[in-house]
mmCIF file of N, CA, C and O in Angstrom:
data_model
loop_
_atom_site.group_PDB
_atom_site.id
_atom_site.type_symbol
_atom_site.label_atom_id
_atom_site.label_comp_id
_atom_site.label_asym_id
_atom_site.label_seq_id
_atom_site.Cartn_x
_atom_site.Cartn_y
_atom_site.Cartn_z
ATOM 1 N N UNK A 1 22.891 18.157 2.877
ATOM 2 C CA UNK A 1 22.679 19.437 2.255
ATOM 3 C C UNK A 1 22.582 20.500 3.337
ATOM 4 O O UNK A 1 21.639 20.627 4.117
ATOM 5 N N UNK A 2 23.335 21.014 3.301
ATOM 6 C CA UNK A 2 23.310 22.388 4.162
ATOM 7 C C UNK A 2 22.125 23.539 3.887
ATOM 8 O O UNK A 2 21.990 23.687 2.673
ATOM 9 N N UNK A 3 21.240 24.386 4.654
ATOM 10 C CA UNK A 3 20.506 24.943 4.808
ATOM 11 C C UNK A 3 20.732 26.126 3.415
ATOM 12 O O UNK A 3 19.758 26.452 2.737
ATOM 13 N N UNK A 4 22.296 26.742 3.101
ATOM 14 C CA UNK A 4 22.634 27.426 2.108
ATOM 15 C C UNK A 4 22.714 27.189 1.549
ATOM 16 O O UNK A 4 23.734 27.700 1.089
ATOM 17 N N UNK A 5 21.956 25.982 0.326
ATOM 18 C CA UNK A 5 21.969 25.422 -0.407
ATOM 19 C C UNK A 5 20.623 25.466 -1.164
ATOM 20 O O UNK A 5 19.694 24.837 -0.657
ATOM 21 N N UNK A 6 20.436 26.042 -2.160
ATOM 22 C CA UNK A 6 18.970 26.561 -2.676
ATOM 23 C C UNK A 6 18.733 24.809 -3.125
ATOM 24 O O UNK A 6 17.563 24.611 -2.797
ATOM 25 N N UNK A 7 19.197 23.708 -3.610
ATOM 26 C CA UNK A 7 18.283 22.691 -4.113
ATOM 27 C C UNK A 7 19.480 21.634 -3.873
ATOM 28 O O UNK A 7 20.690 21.837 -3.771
ATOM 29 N N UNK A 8 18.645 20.296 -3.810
ATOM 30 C CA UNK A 8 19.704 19.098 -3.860
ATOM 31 C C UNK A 8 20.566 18.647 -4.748
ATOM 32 O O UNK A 8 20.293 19.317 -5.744
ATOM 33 N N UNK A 9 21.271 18.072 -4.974
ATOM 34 C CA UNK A 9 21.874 17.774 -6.084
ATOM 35 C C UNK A 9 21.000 16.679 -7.096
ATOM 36 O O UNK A 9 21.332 16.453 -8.260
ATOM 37 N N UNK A 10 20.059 16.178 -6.553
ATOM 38 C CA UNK A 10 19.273 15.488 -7.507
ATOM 39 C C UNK A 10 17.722 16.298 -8.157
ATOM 40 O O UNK A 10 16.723 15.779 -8.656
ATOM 41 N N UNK A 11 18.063 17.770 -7.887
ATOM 42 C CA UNK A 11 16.894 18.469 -8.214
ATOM 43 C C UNK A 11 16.877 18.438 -9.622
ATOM 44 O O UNK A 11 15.683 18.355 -9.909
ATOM 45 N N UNK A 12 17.255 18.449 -10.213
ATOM 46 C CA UNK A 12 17.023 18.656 -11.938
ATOM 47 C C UNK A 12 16.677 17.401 -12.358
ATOM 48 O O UNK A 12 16.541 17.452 -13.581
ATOM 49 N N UNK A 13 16.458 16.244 -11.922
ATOM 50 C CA UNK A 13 16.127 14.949 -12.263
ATOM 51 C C UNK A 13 15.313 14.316 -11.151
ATOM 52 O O UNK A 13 15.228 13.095 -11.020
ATOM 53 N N UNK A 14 14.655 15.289 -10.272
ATOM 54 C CA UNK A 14 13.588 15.124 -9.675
ATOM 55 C C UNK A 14 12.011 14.417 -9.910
ATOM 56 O O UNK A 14 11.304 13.794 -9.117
ATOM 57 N N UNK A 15 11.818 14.751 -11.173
ATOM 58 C CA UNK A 15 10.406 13.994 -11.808
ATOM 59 C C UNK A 15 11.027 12.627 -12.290
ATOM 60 O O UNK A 15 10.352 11.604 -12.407
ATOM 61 N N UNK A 16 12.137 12.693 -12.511
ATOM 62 C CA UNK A 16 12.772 11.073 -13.355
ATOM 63 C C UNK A 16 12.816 9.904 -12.125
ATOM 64 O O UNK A 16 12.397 8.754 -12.259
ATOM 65 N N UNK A 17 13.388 10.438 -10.963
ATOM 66 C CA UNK A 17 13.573 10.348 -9.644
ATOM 67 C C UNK A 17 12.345 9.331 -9.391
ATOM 68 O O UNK A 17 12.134 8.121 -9.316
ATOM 69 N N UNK A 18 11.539 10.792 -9.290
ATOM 70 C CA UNK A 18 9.756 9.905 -7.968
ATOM 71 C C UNK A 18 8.973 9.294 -9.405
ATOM 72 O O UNK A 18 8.019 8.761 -8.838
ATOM 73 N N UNK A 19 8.812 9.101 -10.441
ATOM 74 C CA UNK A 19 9.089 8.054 -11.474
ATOM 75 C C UNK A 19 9.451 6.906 -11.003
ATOM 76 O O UNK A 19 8.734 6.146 -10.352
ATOM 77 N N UNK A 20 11.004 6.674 -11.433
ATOM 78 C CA UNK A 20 11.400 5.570 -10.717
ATOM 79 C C UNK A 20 10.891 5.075 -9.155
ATOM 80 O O UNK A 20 10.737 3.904 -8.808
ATOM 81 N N UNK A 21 10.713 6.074 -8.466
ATOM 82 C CA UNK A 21 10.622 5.578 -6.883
ATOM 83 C C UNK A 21 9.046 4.525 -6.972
ATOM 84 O O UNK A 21 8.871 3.402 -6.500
ATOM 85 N N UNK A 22 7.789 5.663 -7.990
ATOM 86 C CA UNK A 22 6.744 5.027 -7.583
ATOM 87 C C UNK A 22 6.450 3.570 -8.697
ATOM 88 O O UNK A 22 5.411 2.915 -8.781
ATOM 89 N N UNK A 23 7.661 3.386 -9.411
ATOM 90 C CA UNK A 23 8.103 1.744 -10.231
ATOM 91 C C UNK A 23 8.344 0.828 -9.298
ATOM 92 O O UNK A 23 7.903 -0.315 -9.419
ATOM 93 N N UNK A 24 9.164 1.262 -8.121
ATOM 94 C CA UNK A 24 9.351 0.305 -6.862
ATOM 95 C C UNK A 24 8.260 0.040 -5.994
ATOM 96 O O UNK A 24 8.092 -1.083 -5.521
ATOM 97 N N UNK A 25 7.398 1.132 -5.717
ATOM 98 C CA UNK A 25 6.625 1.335 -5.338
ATOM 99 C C UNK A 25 5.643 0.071 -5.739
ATOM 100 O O UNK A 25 5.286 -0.748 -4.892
ATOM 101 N N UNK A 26 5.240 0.001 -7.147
ATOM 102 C CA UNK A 26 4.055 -0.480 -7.617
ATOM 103 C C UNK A 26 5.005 -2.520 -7.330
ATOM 104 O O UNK A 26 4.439 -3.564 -7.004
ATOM 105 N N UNK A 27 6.186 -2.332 -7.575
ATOM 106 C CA UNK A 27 6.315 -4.010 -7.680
ATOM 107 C C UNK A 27 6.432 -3.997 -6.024
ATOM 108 O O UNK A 27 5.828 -4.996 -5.634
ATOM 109 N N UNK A 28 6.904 -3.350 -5.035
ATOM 110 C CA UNK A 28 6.414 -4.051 -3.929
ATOM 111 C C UNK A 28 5.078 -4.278 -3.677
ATOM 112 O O UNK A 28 4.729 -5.357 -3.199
ATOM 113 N N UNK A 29 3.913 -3.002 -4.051
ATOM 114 C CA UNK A 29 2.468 -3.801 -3.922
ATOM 115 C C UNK A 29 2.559 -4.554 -4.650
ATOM 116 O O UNK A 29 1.586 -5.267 -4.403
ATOM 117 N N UNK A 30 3.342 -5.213 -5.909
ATOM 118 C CA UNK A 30 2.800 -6.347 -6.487
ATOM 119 C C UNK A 30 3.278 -7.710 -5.251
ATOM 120 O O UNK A 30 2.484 -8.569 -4.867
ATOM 121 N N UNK A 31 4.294 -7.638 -4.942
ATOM 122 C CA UNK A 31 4.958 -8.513 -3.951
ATOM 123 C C UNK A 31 4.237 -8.719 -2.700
ATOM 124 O O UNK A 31 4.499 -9.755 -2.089
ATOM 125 N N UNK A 32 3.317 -7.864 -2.179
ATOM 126 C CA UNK A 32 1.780 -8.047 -1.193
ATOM 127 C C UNK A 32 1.076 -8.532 -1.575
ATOM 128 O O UNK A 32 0.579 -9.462 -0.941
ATOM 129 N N UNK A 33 0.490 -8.096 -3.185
ATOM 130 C CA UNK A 33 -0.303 -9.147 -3.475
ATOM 131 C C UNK A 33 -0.317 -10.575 -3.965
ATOM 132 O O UNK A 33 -1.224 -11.402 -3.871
ATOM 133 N N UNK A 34 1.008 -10.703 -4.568
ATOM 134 C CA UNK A 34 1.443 -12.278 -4.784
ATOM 135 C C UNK A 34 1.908 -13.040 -3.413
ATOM 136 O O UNK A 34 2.185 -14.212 -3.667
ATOM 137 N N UNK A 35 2.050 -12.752 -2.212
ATOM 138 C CA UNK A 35 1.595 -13.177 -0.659
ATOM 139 C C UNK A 35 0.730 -13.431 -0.747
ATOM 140 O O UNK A 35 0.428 -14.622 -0.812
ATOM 141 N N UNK A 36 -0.192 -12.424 -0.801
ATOM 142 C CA UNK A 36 -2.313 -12.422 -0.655
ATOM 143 C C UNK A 36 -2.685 -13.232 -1.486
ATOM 144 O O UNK A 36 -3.908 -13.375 -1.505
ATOM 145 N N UNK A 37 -2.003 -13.961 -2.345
ATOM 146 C CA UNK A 37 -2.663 -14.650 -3.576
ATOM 147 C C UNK A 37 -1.908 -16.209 -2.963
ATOM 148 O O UNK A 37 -2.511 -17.276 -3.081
ATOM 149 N N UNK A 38 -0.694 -16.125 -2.396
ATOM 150 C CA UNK A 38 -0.163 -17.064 -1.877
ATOM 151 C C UNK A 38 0.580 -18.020 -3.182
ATOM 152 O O UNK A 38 0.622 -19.242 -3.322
ATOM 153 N N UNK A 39 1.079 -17.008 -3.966
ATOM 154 C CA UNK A 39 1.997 -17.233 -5.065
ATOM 155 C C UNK A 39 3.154 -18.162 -4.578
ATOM 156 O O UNK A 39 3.799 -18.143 -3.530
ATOM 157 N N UNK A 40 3.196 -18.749 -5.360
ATOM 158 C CA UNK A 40 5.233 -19.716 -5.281
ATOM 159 C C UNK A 40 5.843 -18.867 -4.536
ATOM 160 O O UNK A 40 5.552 -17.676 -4.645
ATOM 161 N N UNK A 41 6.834 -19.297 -3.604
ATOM 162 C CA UNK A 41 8.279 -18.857 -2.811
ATOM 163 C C UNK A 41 9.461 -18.109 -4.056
ATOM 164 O O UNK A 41 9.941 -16.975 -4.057
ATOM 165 N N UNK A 42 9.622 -19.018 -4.841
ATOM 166 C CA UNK A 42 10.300 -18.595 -5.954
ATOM 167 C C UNK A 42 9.713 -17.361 -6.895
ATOM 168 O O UNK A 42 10.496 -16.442 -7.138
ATOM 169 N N UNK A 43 9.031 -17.329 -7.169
ATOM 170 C CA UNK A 43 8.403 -16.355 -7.928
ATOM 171 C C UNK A 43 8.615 -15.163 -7.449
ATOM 172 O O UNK A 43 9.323 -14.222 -7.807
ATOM 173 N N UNK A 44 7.670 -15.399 -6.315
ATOM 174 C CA UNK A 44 7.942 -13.954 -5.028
ATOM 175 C C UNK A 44 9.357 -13.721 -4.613
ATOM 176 O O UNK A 44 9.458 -12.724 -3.898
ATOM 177 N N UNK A 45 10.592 -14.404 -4.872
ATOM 178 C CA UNK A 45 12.133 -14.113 -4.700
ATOM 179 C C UNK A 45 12.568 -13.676 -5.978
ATOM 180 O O UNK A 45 13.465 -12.841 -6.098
ATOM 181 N N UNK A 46 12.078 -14.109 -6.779
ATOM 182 C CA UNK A 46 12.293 -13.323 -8.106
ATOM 183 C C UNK A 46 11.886 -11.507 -8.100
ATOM 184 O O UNK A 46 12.543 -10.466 -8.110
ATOM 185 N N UNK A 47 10.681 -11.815 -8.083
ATOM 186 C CA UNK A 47 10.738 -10.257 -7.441
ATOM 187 C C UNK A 47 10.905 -9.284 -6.706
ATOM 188 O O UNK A 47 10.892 -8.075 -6.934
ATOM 189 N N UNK A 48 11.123 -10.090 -5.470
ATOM 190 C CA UNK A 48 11.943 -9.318 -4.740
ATOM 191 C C UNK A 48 13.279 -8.950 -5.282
ATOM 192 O O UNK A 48 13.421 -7.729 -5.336
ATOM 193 N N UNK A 49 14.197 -9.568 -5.656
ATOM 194 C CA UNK A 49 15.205 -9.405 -6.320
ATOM 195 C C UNK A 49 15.617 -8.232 -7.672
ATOM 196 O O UNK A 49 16.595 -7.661 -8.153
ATOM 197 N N UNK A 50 14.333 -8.339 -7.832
ATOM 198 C CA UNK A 50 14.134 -7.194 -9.159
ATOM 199 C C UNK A 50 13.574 -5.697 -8.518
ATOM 200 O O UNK A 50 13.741 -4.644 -9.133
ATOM 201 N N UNK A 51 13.051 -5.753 -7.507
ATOM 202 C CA UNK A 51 12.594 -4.909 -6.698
ATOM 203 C C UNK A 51 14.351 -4.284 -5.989
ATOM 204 O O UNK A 51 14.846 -3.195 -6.283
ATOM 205 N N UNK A 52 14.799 -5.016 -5.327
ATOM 206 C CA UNK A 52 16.226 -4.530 -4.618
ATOM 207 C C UNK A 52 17.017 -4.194 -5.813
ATOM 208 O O UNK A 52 18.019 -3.489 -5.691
ATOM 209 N N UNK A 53 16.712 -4.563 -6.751
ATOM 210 C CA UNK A 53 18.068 -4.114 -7.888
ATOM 211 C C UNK A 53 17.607 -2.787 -8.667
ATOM 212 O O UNK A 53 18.481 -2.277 -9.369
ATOM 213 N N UNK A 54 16.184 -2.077 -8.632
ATOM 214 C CA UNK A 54 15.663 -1.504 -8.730
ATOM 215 C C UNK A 54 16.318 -0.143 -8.242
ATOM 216 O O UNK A 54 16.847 0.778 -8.865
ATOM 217 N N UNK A 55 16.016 -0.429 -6.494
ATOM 218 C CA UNK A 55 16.360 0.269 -5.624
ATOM 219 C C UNK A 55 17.846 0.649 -5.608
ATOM 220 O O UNK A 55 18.164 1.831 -5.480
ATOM 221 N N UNK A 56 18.727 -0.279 -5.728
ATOM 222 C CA UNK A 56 19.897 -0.358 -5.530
ATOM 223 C C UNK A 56 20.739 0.724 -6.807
ATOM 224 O O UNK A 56 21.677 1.512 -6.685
ATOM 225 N N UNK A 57 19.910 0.320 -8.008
ATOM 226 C CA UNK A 57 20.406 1.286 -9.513
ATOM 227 C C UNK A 57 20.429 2.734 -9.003
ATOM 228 O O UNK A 57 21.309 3.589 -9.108
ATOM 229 N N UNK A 58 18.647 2.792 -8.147
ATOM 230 C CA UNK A 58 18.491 4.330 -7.810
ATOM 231 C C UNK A 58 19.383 4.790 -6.646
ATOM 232 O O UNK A 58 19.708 5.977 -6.615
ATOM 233 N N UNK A 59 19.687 4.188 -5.959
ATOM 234 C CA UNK A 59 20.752 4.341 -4.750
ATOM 235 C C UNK A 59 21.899 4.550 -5.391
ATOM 236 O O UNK A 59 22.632 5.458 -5.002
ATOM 237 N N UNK A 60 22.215 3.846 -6.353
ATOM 238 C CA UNK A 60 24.105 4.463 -7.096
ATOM 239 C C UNK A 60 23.814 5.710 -7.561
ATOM 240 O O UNK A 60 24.553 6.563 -7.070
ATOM 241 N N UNK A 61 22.805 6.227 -8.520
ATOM 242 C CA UNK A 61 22.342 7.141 -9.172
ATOM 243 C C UNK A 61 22.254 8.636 -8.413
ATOM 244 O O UNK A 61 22.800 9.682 -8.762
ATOM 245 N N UNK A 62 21.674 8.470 -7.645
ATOM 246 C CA UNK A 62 21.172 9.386 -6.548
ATOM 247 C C UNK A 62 22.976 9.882 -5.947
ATOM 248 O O UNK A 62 23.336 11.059 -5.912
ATOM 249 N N UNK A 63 23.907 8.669 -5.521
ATOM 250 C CA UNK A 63 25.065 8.931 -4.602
ATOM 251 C C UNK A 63 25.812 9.331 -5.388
ATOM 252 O O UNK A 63 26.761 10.003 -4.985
ATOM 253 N N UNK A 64 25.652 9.053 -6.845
ATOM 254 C CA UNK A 64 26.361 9.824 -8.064
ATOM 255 C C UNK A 64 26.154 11.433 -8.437
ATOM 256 O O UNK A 64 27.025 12.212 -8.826
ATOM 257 N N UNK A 65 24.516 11.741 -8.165
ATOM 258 C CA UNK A 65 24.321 12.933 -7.843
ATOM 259 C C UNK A 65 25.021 14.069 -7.071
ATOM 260 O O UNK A 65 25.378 15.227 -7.289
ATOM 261 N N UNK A 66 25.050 12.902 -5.753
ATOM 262 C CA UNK A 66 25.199 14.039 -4.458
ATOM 263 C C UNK A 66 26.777 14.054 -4.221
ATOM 264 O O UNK A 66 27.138 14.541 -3.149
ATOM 265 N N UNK A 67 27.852 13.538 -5.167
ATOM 266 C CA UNK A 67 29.175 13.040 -5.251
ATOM 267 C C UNK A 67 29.523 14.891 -6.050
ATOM 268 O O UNK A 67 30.168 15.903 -5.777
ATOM 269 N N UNK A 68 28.442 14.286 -7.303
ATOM 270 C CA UNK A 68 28.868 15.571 -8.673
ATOM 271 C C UNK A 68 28.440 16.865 -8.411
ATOM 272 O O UNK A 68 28.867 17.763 -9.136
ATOM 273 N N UNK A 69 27.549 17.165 -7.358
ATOM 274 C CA UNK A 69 27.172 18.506 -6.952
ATOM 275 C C UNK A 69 27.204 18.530 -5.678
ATOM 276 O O UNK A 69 28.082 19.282 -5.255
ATOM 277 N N UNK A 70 26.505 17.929 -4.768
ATOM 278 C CA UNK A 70 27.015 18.601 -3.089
ATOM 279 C C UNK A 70 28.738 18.331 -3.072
ATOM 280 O O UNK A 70 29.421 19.355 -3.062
ATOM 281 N N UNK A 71 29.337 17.229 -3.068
ATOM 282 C CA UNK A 71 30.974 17.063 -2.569
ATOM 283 C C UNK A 71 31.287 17.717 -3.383
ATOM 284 O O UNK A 71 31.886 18.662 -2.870
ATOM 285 N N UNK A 72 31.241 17.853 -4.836
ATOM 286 C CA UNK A 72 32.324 18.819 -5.195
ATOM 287 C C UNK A 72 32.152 20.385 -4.820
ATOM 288 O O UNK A 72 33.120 21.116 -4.615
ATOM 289 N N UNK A 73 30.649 20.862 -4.748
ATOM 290 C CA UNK A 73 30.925 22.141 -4.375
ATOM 291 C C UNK A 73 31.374 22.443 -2.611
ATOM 292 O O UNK A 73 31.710 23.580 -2.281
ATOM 293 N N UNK A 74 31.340 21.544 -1.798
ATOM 294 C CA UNK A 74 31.910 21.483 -0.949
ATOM 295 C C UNK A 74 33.624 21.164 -0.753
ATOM 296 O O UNK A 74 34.273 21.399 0.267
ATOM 297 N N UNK A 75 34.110 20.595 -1.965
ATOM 298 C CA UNK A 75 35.216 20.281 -1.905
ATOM 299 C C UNK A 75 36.170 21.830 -2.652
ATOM 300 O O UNK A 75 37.314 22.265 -2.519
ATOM 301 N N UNK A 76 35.181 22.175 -3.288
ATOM 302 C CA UNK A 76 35.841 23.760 -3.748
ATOM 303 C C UNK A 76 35.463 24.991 -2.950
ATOM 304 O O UNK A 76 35.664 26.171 -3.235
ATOM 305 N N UNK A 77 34.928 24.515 -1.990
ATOM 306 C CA UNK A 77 34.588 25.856 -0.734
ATOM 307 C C UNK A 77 35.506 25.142 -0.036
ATOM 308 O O UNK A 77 36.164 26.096 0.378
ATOM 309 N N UNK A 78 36.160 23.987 0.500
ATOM 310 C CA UNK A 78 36.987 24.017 1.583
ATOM 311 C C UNK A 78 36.978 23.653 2.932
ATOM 312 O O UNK A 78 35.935 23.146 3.345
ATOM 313 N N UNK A 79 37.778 23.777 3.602
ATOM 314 C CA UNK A 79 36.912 23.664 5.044
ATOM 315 C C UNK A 79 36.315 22.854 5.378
ATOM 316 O O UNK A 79 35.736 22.121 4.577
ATOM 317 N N UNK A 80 36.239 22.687 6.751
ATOM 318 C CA UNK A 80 35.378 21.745 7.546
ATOM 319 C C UNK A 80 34.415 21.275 6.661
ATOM 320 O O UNK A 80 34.402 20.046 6.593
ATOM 321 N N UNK A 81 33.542 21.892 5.908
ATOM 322 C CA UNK A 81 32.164 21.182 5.307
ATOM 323 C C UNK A 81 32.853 20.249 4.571
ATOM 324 O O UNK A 81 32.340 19.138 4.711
ATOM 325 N N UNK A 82 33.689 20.252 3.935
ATOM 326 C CA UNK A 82 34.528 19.369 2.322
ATOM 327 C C UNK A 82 34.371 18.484 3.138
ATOM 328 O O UNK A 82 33.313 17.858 3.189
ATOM 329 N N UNK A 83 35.319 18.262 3.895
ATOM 330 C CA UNK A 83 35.486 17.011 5.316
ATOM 331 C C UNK A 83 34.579 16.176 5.134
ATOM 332 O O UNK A 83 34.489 15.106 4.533
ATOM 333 N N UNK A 84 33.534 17.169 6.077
ATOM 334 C CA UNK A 84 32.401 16.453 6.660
ATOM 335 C C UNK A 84 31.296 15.908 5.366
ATOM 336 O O UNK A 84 30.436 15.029 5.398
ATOM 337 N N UNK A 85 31.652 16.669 4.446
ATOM 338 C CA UNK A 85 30.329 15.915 3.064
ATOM 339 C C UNK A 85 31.482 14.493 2.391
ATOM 340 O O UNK A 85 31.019 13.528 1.783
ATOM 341 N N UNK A 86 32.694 14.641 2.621
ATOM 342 C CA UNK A 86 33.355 13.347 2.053
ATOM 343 C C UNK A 86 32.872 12.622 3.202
ATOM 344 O O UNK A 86 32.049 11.807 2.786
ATOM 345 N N UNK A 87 33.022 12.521 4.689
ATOM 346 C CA UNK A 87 32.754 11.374 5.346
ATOM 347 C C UNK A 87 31.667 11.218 5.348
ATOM 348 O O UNK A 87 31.380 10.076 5.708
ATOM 349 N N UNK A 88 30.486 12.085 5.011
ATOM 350 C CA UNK A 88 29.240 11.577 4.814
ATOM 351 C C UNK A 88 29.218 10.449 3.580
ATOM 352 O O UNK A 88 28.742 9.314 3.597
ATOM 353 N N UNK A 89 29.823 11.078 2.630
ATOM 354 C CA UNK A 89 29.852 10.604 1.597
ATOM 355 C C UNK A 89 30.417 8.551 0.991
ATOM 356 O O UNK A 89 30.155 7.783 0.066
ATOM 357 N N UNK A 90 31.422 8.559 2.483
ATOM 358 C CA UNK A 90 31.939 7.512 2.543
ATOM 359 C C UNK A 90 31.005 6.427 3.556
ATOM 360 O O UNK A 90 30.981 5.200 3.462
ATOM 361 N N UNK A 91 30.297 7.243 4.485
ATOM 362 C CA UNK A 91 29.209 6.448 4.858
ATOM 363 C C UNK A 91 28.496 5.984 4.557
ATOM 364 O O UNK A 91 28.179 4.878 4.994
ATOM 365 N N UNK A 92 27.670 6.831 3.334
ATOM 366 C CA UNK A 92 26.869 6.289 2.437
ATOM 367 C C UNK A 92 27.264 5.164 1.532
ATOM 368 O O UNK A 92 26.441 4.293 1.251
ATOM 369 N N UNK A 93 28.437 5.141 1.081
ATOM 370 C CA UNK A 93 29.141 4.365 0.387
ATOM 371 C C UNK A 93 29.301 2.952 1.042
ATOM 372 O O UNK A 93 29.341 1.945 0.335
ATOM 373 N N UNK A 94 29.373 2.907 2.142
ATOM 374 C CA UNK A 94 29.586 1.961 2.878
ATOM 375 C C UNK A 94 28.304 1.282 3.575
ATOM 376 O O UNK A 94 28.281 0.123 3.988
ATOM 377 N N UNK A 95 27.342 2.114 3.628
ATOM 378 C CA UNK A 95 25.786 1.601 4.358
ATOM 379 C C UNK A 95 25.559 0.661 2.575
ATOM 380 O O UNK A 95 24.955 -0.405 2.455
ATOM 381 N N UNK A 96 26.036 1.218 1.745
ATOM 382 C CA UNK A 96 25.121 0.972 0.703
ATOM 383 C C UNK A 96 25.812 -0.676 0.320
ATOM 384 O O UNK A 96 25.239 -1.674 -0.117
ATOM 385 N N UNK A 97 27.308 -0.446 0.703
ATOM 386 C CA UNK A 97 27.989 -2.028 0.377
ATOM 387 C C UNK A 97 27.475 -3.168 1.389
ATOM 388 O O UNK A 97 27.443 -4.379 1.169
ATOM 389 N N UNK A 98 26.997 -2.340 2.793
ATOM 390 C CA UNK A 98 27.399 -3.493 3.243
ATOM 391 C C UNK A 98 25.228 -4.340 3.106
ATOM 392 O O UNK A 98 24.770 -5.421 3.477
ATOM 393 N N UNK A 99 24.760 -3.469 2.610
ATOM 394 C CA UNK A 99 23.402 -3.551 2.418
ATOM 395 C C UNK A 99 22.761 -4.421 0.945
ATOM 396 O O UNK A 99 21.547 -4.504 0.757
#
């Protein structure tokens, strides 16, 4: 996001957002405390698993955001920025596959 940019592209779904974030939030403390409790291996991979897929929904969501409002309004201004927010854009895309 460039400095001339009054809000992110995930601003209007900001409360839905840190919502979801503090859902991840609460099952990784659950995943500390089923350690501390010294819960099954399996159990605790179960949730981890539900925890990363969690994350992962909000990670498409979010890159779907910043696709439909930062790249395109960068892609209709032109110029160097278009560029540079698609290769950002493909980075992200790519941190997120290979993760």
């Amino acid at each position: 996001m460039s400095m001339s940019d009054a809000h992110p592209g995930y601003h209007s779904e900001k409360a839905s957002h840190l919502k979801r974030l503090r859902r991840v939030e609460g099952q990784v403390r659950g995943l500390q405390r089923m350690v501390e409790e010294d819960q099954y291996c399996i159990d605790i991979l179960t949730q981890v698993s539900a925890a990363t897929k969690a994350l992962q929904s909000f990670s498409l969501e979010l890159l779907e955001e910043h696709l439909s409002h930062c790249v395109v309004d960068a892609a209709r201004k032109g110029g160097p920025e278009a560029q540079e927010k698609v290769r950002e854009a493909s980075d992200a895309i790519a941190r997120l596959v290979r993760s």
